[in-house]
Short mmCIF file of N, CA and C in Angstrom, two decimals:
data_model
loop_
_atom_site.label_atom_id
_atom_site.label_comp_id
_atom_site.label_asym_id
_atom_site.label_seq_id
_atom_site.Cartn_x
_atom_site.Cartn_y
_atom_site.Cartn_z
N MET A 1 126.05 -72.01 -48.26
CA MET A 1 125.47 -72.61 -46.97
C MET A 1 126.61 -72.44 -46.10
N PRO A 2 126.47 -72.08 -44.71
CA PRO A 2 127.22 -71.88 -43.46
C PRO A 2 127.41 -73.40 -43.00
N ALA A 3 128.87 -73.72 -42.92
CA ALA A 3 129.55 -74.99 -42.58
C ALA A 3 128.64 -75.67 -41.46
N GLN A 4 128.12 -75.03 -40.49
CA GLN A 4 127.49 -75.33 -38.99
C GLN A 4 126.03 -76.05 -39.83
N GLU A 5 125.22 -75.18 -40.81
CA GLU A 5 123.99 -75.74 -41.21
C GLU A 5 124.24 -77.02 -41.79
N ASN A 6 125.67 -77.10 -42.77
CA ASN A 6 125.68 -78.21 -43.46
C ASN A 6 125.72 -79.51 -42.40
N ARG A 7 126.74 -79.10 -41.40
CA ARG A 7 127.01 -80.10 -40.26
C ARG A 7 125.52 -80.53 -39.69
N GLU A 8 124.96 -79.46 -39.45
CA GLU A 8 123.41 -80.06 -38.70
C GLU A 8 122.69 -80.94 -39.65
N LYS A 9 122.54 -80.64 -40.93
CA LYS A 9 121.77 -81.28 -41.89
C LYS A 9 122.45 -82.81 -42.10
N PHE A 10 123.49 -82.55 -42.06
CA PHE A 10 124.20 -84.32 -42.11
C PHE A 10 123.90 -85.06 -41.18
N LEU A 11 124.20 -84.67 -39.88
CA LEU A 11 123.71 -85.13 -38.59
C LEU A 11 122.40 -85.62 -38.87
N ARG A 12 121.32 -84.73 -38.90
CA ARG A 12 119.82 -85.30 -39.11
C ARG A 12 119.90 -86.55 -40.17
N ALA A 13 120.33 -86.21 -41.38
CA ALA A 13 120.48 -87.39 -42.39
C ALA A 13 120.95 -88.36 -41.69
N TYR A 14 122.27 -88.36 -41.20
CA TYR A 14 122.46 -89.52 -40.68
C TYR A 14 121.67 -90.38 -39.64
N ALA A 15 121.16 -89.66 -38.86
CA ALA A 15 120.27 -90.11 -37.58
C ALA A 15 119.01 -90.77 -38.40
N ASN A 16 118.85 -90.62 -39.35
CA ASN A 16 117.62 -91.45 -39.81
C ASN A 16 117.86 -92.33 -40.73
N LEU A 17 119.02 -92.82 -41.25
CA LEU A 17 119.21 -93.65 -41.81
C LEU A 17 119.49 -95.09 -41.17
N PRO A 18 118.87 -96.24 -42.18
CA PRO A 18 119.09 -97.48 -41.73
C PRO A 18 120.37 -97.91 -41.42
N LEU A 19 120.34 -98.75 -40.52
CA LEU A 19 122.03 -98.98 -40.14
C LEU A 19 122.58 -99.87 -41.47
N ASN A 20 122.06 -100.68 -42.08
CA ASN A 20 122.67 -100.83 -43.10
C ASN A 20 122.96 -99.94 -44.21
N THR A 21 122.41 -99.00 -44.32
CA THR A 21 122.61 -98.05 -45.69
C THR A 21 123.96 -97.42 -45.01
N ARG A 22 124.23 -97.11 -43.60
CA ARG A 22 125.27 -96.43 -43.06
C ARG A 22 127.05 -96.60 -43.54
N LYS A 23 126.84 -98.16 -44.34
CA LYS A 23 128.04 -98.54 -44.57
C LYS A 23 128.12 -98.62 -46.24
N GLU A 24 127.26 -97.91 -46.71
CA GLU A 24 127.33 -97.74 -48.17
C GLU A 24 128.17 -96.21 -48.32
N ILE A 25 128.92 -96.36 -49.65
CA ILE A 25 129.81 -95.00 -50.17
C ILE A 25 128.77 -94.60 -50.56
N ILE A 26 129.18 -92.96 -50.11
CA ILE A 26 128.30 -91.60 -50.43
C ILE A 26 129.01 -90.76 -51.73
N LEU A 27 130.30 -90.94 -51.46
CA LEU A 27 131.02 -90.30 -52.31
C LEU A 27 132.56 -90.36 -52.23
N VAL A 28 133.43 -89.66 -53.27
CA VAL A 28 134.82 -90.28 -53.42
C VAL A 28 135.57 -88.99 -53.21
N LEU A 29 136.44 -88.85 -52.22
CA LEU A 29 137.54 -87.80 -52.23
C LEU A 29 138.51 -87.89 -53.08
N GLU A 30 139.43 -86.87 -53.75
CA GLU A 30 140.27 -87.18 -54.19
C GLU A 30 141.26 -86.25 -53.94
N GLU A 31 142.54 -86.75 -53.54
CA GLU A 31 143.69 -85.55 -53.07
C GLU A 31 144.72 -86.55 -53.64
N LYS A 32 145.62 -85.53 -54.58
CA LYS A 32 146.93 -85.87 -54.67
C LYS A 32 146.90 -87.09 -55.92
N GLY A 33 145.55 -87.19 -56.40
CA GLY A 33 145.70 -88.66 -57.17
C GLY A 33 144.99 -89.56 -56.78
N ILE A 34 144.66 -89.54 -55.35
CA ILE A 34 144.51 -90.81 -54.58
C ILE A 34 142.98 -90.59 -54.47
N LYS A 35 142.03 -91.74 -54.89
CA LYS A 35 140.57 -91.73 -54.69
C LYS A 35 140.48 -92.58 -53.29
N GLN A 36 139.58 -91.87 -52.43
CA GLN A 36 139.32 -92.42 -51.22
C GLN A 36 137.89 -92.61 -51.54
N PRO A 37 136.89 -93.93 -51.15
CA PRO A 37 135.97 -93.60 -51.07
C PRO A 37 135.49 -93.78 -49.43
N ILE A 38 134.37 -92.73 -49.49
CA ILE A 38 133.38 -92.41 -47.79
C ILE A 38 132.38 -92.78 -47.64
N THR A 39 132.11 -93.70 -46.72
CA THR A 39 130.80 -94.03 -46.34
C THR A 39 130.26 -93.14 -45.54
N TRP A 40 129.20 -93.43 -45.38
CA TRP A 40 128.04 -92.60 -44.39
C TRP A 40 128.91 -92.76 -43.03
N GLU A 41 129.36 -93.96 -42.53
CA GLU A 41 130.02 -93.95 -41.26
C GLU A 41 131.07 -93.30 -41.22
N VAL A 42 132.01 -93.31 -42.33
CA VAL A 42 133.51 -92.57 -42.16
C VAL A 42 133.04 -90.79 -42.27
N ALA A 43 132.03 -90.86 -42.88
CA ALA A 43 131.70 -89.27 -43.16
C ALA A 43 131.11 -88.71 -41.79
N PHE A 44 130.44 -89.85 -40.92
CA PHE A 44 130.18 -89.29 -39.70
C PHE A 44 131.09 -89.10 -38.68
N PHE A 45 132.09 -90.01 -38.82
CA PHE A 45 133.28 -90.21 -37.74
C PHE A 45 133.98 -88.49 -38.07
N GLU A 46 134.48 -88.19 -39.48
CA GLU A 46 135.17 -87.05 -39.58
C GLU A 46 134.27 -85.71 -39.17
N VAL A 47 132.89 -85.93 -39.45
CA VAL A 47 132.25 -84.56 -39.16
C VAL A 47 131.93 -84.57 -37.84
N LYS A 48 131.63 -85.54 -37.07
CA LYS A 48 131.54 -85.62 -35.36
C LYS A 48 133.00 -85.18 -34.53
N ASN A 49 133.96 -85.50 -35.45
CA ASN A 49 135.49 -85.15 -34.92
C ASN A 49 135.80 -83.95 -35.51
N ASN A 50 134.89 -83.24 -36.38
CA ASN A 50 135.52 -81.47 -37.05
C ASN A 50 136.81 -81.74 -37.47
N THR A 51 137.27 -82.60 -38.41
CA THR A 51 138.60 -82.86 -39.10
C THR A 51 138.44 -81.90 -39.97
N THR A 52 139.50 -81.94 -40.92
CA THR A 52 139.94 -80.69 -41.56
C THR A 52 139.00 -81.66 -43.05
N ASN A 53 138.99 -83.01 -43.12
CA ASN A 53 138.20 -83.73 -44.31
C ASN A 53 136.68 -83.30 -44.17
N SER A 54 136.21 -83.03 -43.01
CA SER A 54 135.04 -82.94 -42.83
C SER A 54 134.40 -81.85 -43.61
N GLU A 55 135.09 -80.35 -43.54
CA GLU A 55 134.44 -79.64 -44.59
C GLU A 55 134.77 -80.09 -45.77
N LYS A 56 135.25 -80.75 -46.73
CA LYS A 56 135.59 -81.12 -47.62
C LYS A 56 134.53 -82.06 -47.87
N ILE A 57 133.91 -83.02 -47.02
CA ILE A 57 132.82 -83.82 -47.09
C ILE A 57 131.46 -83.05 -47.35
N LEU A 58 131.38 -82.32 -46.23
CA LEU A 58 129.85 -81.61 -46.14
C LEU A 58 130.06 -80.90 -47.46
N LYS A 59 130.99 -80.12 -47.97
CA LYS A 59 130.91 -79.56 -49.56
C LYS A 59 130.47 -80.12 -50.33
N LYS A 60 131.27 -81.17 -50.52
CA LYS A 60 131.00 -82.36 -51.40
C LYS A 60 129.40 -82.89 -51.56
N LEU A 61 128.94 -82.93 -50.24
CA LEU A 61 127.44 -83.65 -50.04
C LEU A 61 126.69 -82.45 -50.44
N GLU A 62 126.51 -81.21 -50.13
CA GLU A 62 126.22 -80.00 -50.48
C GLU A 62 126.03 -80.26 -51.79
N GLU A 63 126.97 -80.33 -52.55
CA GLU A 63 127.10 -80.14 -54.20
C GLU A 63 126.24 -81.23 -54.80
N LEU A 64 126.26 -82.62 -54.55
CA LEU A 64 125.60 -83.49 -54.89
C LEU A 64 123.94 -83.65 -54.39
N GLY A 65 123.87 -82.77 -53.59
CA GLY A 65 122.34 -82.74 -53.33
C GLY A 65 121.92 -83.76 -52.22
N ILE A 66 122.73 -83.87 -51.30
CA ILE A 66 122.53 -85.08 -50.43
C ILE A 66 122.27 -84.61 -49.02
N ILE A 67 122.76 -83.19 -49.13
CA ILE A 67 122.14 -82.45 -47.67
C ILE A 67 121.80 -81.10 -48.16
#
């Protein structure tokens, strides 16, 4: 799926989340043996700012069937 489509799906899903849910961990990114928990809020920040991590996050969320 194109990255832009995943981005839009994520933003729609995020907008519909209850505020308390946004603090929950949705995935763990691992780079160079270091595991980083990613919450909805962190994912939103990364996607909104179109960082290099945003592509990894969106791909992983698609693989997990979250978006």
